[in-house]
Amino acid sequence: DAGVIQSPRHEVTEMGQEVTLRCKPISGHNSLFWYRQTMMRGLELLIYFNNNVPIDDSGMPEDRFSAKMPNASFSTLKIQPSEPRDSAVYFCASSKGRASGANVLTFGAGSRLTVL
Amino acid sequence: GENVEQHPSTLSVQEGDSAVIKCTYSDSASNYFPWYKQELGKGPQLIIDIRSNVGEKKDQRIAVTLNKTAKHFSLHITETQPEDSAVYFCAASGNQGGKLIFGQGTELSVKP
């Protein structure tokens, strides 16, 4: 199993540009999570999906952020327009989700975003 | 919602010594408490977890204890080795559809 695959690994862009981060979860996992990691705020949950449906997006910072999961094997996190304060490492994770919790998350290697 | 506090933020020990990292949580409904290890340039990886019906769990040099009454849990690493150097995160999850809330992380440094 190749694990959770994220792309790109590094992205440098200028303020105002659109950024799209991609994630391929582990086959058979039905829950997918997007986290953001910064020194100041640690690991923050942005949004998570169960069976391709967004369950909780309360962590999405503002309308500039959007996430989609069109099928069980692909998800995107989009930032439009990007701002310097969006600079962070964005992690995707997947699990064999159960509504009752107790999910073992497998994380991808992360996408490091720098907005100039 | 759930809030997880983790201490200390940095920890430096000599090789062979023990390391202890502590976390508290706020939501009494939380019932799953994993610990993740993050090495430089990588995503966090699960190293051990405990469920609320268990007070202690051990896996070789790593152990986790849980006190549900006090709402705190701890990670214990014995006989530390340089390869244990990493950032460790605690987390808590309850009946919120699998949502894991992480602590702020502890940077552990094991000096040879």
Short mmCIF file of C-alpha atoms in Angstrom, two decimals:
data_model
loop_
_atom_site.label_atom_id
_atom_site.label_comp_id
_atom_site.label_asym_id
_atom_site.label_seq_id
_atom_site.Cartn_x
_atom_site.Cartn_y
_atom_site.Cartn_z
CA ASP A 1 0.00 0.00 0.00
CA ALA A 2 1.40 3.39 -1.01
CA GLY A 3 -0.20 5.14 1.93
CA VAL A 4 -1.88 8.54 1.73
CA ILE A 5 -0.49 10.44 -1.24
CA GLN A 6 -0.40 14.22 -1.27
CA SER A 7 0.66 16.62 -3.98
CA PRO A 8 2.41 18.90 -4.40
CA ARG A 9 4.96 18.37 -1.62
CA HIS A 10 6.04 21.99 -1.83
CA GLU A 11 4.27 25.00 -3.26
CA VAL A 12 5.51 28.56 -3.39
CA THR A 13 3.07 31.11 -4.71
CA GLU A 14 2.34 34.79 -4.59
CA MET A 15 -0.41 36.43 -2.61
CA GLY A 16 -3.69 36.43 -4.49
CA GLN A 17 -3.00 33.28 -6.46
CA GLU A 18 -5.18 30.19 -6.30
CA VAL A 19 -3.68 27.12 -4.62
CA THR A 20 -4.97 23.58 -5.02
CA LEU A 21 -3.71 20.77 -2.81
CA ARG A 22 -4.51 17.17 -3.68
CA CYS A 23 -4.92 13.98 -1.72
CA LYS A 24 -5.38 10.32 -2.54
CA PRO A 25 -6.47 8.36 0.55
CA ILE A 26 -5.70 4.74 1.26
CA SER A 27 -7.96 2.41 -0.70
CA GLY A 28 -10.79 1.15 1.49
CA HIS A 29 -10.64 4.06 3.90
CA ASN A 30 -13.94 5.92 4.04
CA SER A 31 -12.99 8.95 6.11
CA LEU A 32 -10.69 11.73 4.98
CA PHE A 33 -9.35 14.62 7.02
CA TRP A 34 -7.54 17.85 6.13
CA TYR A 35 -5.29 19.31 8.85
CA ARG A 36 -3.14 22.43 8.85
CA GLN A 37 0.07 22.61 10.89
CA THR A 38 1.76 25.83 11.99
CA MET A 39 4.16 26.62 14.80
CA MET A 40 1.66 28.94 16.44
CA ARG A 41 -1.50 26.84 16.22
CA GLY A 42 -0.21 23.27 15.99
CA LEU A 43 -2.34 20.71 14.13
CA GLU A 44 -5.75 22.14 13.32
CA LEU A 45 -8.55 20.10 11.79
CA LEU A 46 -9.96 22.02 8.83
CA ILE A 47 -12.58 19.63 7.48
CA TYR A 48 -13.38 15.96 7.32
CA PHE A 49 -15.40 13.74 5.03
CA ASN A 50 -17.12 10.43 5.62
CA ASN A 51 -18.11 8.42 2.55
CA ASN A 52 -17.26 11.48 0.40
CA VAL A 53 -19.68 13.72 2.29
CA PRO A 54 -18.38 16.70 4.31
CA ILE A 55 -19.28 16.06 7.94
CA ASP A 56 -17.66 18.94 9.78
CA ASP A 57 -16.11 22.01 8.17
CA SER A 58 -16.13 24.17 11.27
CA GLY A 59 -12.35 24.41 11.16
CA MET A 60 -12.20 25.97 7.72
CA PRO A 61 -10.81 29.44 8.43
CA GLU A 62 -12.87 31.45 5.99
CA ASP A 63 -14.61 31.48 2.64
CA ARG A 64 -11.31 31.54 0.83
CA PHE A 65 -10.90 27.87 1.74
CA SER A 66 -12.92 25.12 0.10
CA ALA A 67 -12.61 21.34 -0.03
CA LYS A 68 -14.15 18.70 -2.22
CA MET A 69 -14.21 14.95 -2.38
CA PRO A 70 -15.73 13.97 -5.73
CA ASN A 71 -15.03 10.27 -5.21
CA ALA A 72 -13.57 7.85 -2.69
CA SER A 73 -10.06 8.13 -4.06
CA PHE A 74 -9.53 11.85 -4.41
CA SER A 75 -9.91 15.09 -2.48
CA THR A 76 -8.80 18.67 -3.02
CA LEU A 77 -8.28 21.63 -0.72
CA LYS A 78 -8.40 24.95 -2.52
CA ILE A 79 -7.39 28.40 -1.30
CA GLN A 80 -8.52 31.33 -3.42
CA PRO A 81 -7.16 33.95 -3.10
CA SER A 82 -4.14 32.89 -1.04
CA GLU A 83 -2.60 35.13 1.63
CA PRO A 84 0.78 35.02 3.42
CA ARG A 85 -0.92 33.87 6.64
CA ASP A 86 -2.01 30.70 4.83
CA SER A 87 1.62 29.56 4.78
CA ALA A 88 1.69 26.22 6.60
CA VAL A 89 2.02 22.49 6.11
CA TYR A 90 -1.27 20.94 5.05
CA PHE A 91 -1.81 17.30 5.89
CA CYS A 92 -4.34 14.90 4.53
CA ALA A 93 -5.20 11.80 6.56
CA SER A 94 -7.54 8.89 6.01
CA SER A 95 -9.08 6.18 8.17
CA LYS A 96 -11.60 3.39 8.19
CA GLY A 97 -14.02 5.77 9.77
CA ARG A 98 -16.71 4.91 12.24
CA ALA A 99 -19.28 7.38 13.46
CA SER A 100 -18.45 6.46 17.04
CA GLY A 101 -14.89 7.67 16.73
CA ALA A 102 -11.76 5.69 17.71
CA ASN A 103 -10.33 6.16 14.24
CA VAL A 104 -6.71 5.37 13.49
CA LEU A 105 -5.57 8.11 11.15
CA THR A 106 -2.88 7.53 8.55
CA PHE A 107 -1.30 10.79 7.49
CA GLY A 108 0.27 11.76 4.21
CA ALA A 109 3.68 13.42 4.02
CA GLY A 110 2.11 16.88 3.81
CA SER A 111 2.12 19.80 1.39
CA ARG A 112 4.28 22.72 2.48
CA LEU A 113 2.71 25.96 1.25
CA THR A 114 4.53 29.27 1.18
CA VAL A 115 2.61 32.34 0.13
CA LEU A 116 4.83 35.35 -0.59
CA GLY B 1 -15.92 21.30 21.74
CA GLU B 2 -12.92 19.28 22.84
CA ASN B 3 -9.72 21.02 23.91
CA VAL B 4 -6.45 19.18 24.50
CA GLU B 5 -3.55 20.67 26.44
CA GLN B 6 -0.08 19.09 26.24
CA HIS B 7 3.02 19.60 28.38
CA PRO B 8 5.90 20.15 28.19
CA SER B 9 6.42 21.81 24.83
CA THR B 10 10.07 20.73 24.77
CA LEU B 11 11.83 17.92 26.61
CA SER B 12 15.49 17.02 26.60
CA VAL B 13 16.77 13.78 28.15
CA GLN B 14 19.94 11.73 28.15
CA GLU B 15 19.99 8.48 26.25
CA GLY B 16 18.72 5.70 28.49
CA ASP B 17 16.61 7.98 30.68
CA SER B 18 12.81 7.98 30.72
CA ALA B 19 10.59 10.65 29.18
CA VAL B 20 7.06 11.53 30.23
CA ILE B 21 4.62 13.72 28.30
CA LYS B 22 1.27 14.71 29.79
CA CYS B 23 -2.04 15.76 28.28
CA THR B 24 -5.37 16.92 29.64
CA TYR B 25 -8.66 17.03 27.80
CA SER B 26 -11.90 18.87 28.41
CA ASP B 27 -14.70 16.74 26.97
CA SER B 28 -15.71 13.94 29.34
CA ALA B 29 -17.37 12.17 26.39
CA SER B 30 -13.99 11.57 24.72
CA ASN B 31 -13.17 7.88 24.67
CA TYR B 32 -10.16 7.41 22.42
CA PHE B 33 -6.67 8.78 23.10
CA PRO B 34 -3.92 8.16 20.53
CA TRP B 35 -0.31 9.33 20.50
CA TYR B 36 1.44 10.27 17.28
CA LYS B 37 5.14 10.71 16.52
CA GLN B 38 6.23 13.17 13.85
CA GLU B 39 9.73 13.06 12.43
CA LEU B 40 11.20 15.95 10.49
CA GLY B 41 9.61 16.37 7.08
CA LYS B 42 7.05 13.63 7.62
CA GLY B 43 3.45 13.31 8.66
CA PRO B 44 2.49 12.16 12.16
CA GLN B 45 2.44 8.40 12.72
CA LEU B 46 0.44 6.53 15.34
CA ILE B 47 2.65 4.91 17.97
CA ILE B 48 0.16 3.83 20.61
CA ASP B 49 -3.45 4.44 21.59
CA ILE B 50 -5.75 3.76 24.50
CA ARG B 51 -9.49 3.55 24.87
CA SER B 52 -11.47 4.76 27.84
CA ASN B 53 -12.21 1.30 29.19
CA VAL B 54 -8.49 0.71 29.79
CA GLY B 55 -6.28 2.46 32.35
CA GLU B 56 -2.88 1.53 30.97
CA LYS B 57 -1.39 0.04 27.85
CA LYS B 58 2.19 -0.92 27.09
CA ASP B 59 4.09 -1.69 23.91
CA GLN B 60 7.77 -2.49 24.47
CA ARG B 61 9.40 0.78 25.66
CA ILE B 62 6.26 2.85 25.29
CA ALA B 63 3.34 3.00 27.70
CA VAL B 64 0.27 5.18 28.01
CA THR B 65 -1.82 5.76 31.13
CA LEU B 66 -5.31 7.22 31.32
CA ASN B 67 -7.13 8.78 34.25
CA LYS B 68 -10.71 9.43 33.14
CA THR B 69 -11.73 11.01 36.43
CA ALA B 70 -9.04 13.64 36.18
CA LYS B 71 -9.28 13.78 32.37
CA HIS B 72 -5.61 13.33 31.75
CA PHE B 73 -3.39 10.83 29.99
CA SER B 74 0.35 10.41 29.70
CA LEU B 75 2.98 8.89 27.42
CA HIS B 76 5.95 7.17 29.02
CA ILE B 77 9.05 6.23 27.04
CA THR B 78 11.66 4.18 28.87
CA GLU B 79 15.30 3.58 27.91
CA THR B 80 15.18 6.43 25.41
CA GLN B 81 17.31 6.24 22.28
CA PRO B 82 18.43 8.99 19.88
CA GLU B 83 15.93 7.74 17.30
CA ASP B 84 13.13 8.61 19.74
CA SER B 85 13.92 12.27 19.04
CA ALA B 86 10.85 13.72 17.33
CA VAL B 87 7.71 15.74 18.01
CA TYR B 88 5.03 13.82 19.89
CA PHE B 89 1.34 14.69 19.77
CA CYS B 90 -1.46 13.50 21.98
CA ALA B 91 -5.04 13.58 20.73
CA ALA B 92 -8.57 12.91 21.90
CA SER B 93 -11.68 11.78 20.12
CA GLY B 94 -15.21 11.05 21.17
CA ASN B 95 -18.56 10.61 19.60
CA GLN B 96 -18.00 13.32 17.03
CA GLY B 97 -17.72 11.15 13.97
CA GLY B 98 -14.07 10.37 14.40
CA LYS B 99 -12.80 13.91 14.77
CA LEU B 100 -9.36 13.89 16.42
CA ILE B 101 -8.30 16.99 18.35
CA PHE B 102 -4.55 17.27 18.85
CA GLY B 103 -2.45 18.77 21.61
CA GLN B 104 0.21 21.34 20.76
CA GLY B 105 3.04 18.83 20.55
CA THR B 106 6.19 18.06 22.55
CA GLU B 107 9.59 18.23 20.92
CA LEU B 108 11.63 15.42 22.48
CA SER B 109 15.40 15.49 22.15
CA VAL B 110 17.40 12.46 23.27
CA LYS B 111 21.08 13.27 23.69
CA PRO B 112 23.62 10.47 23.16
#
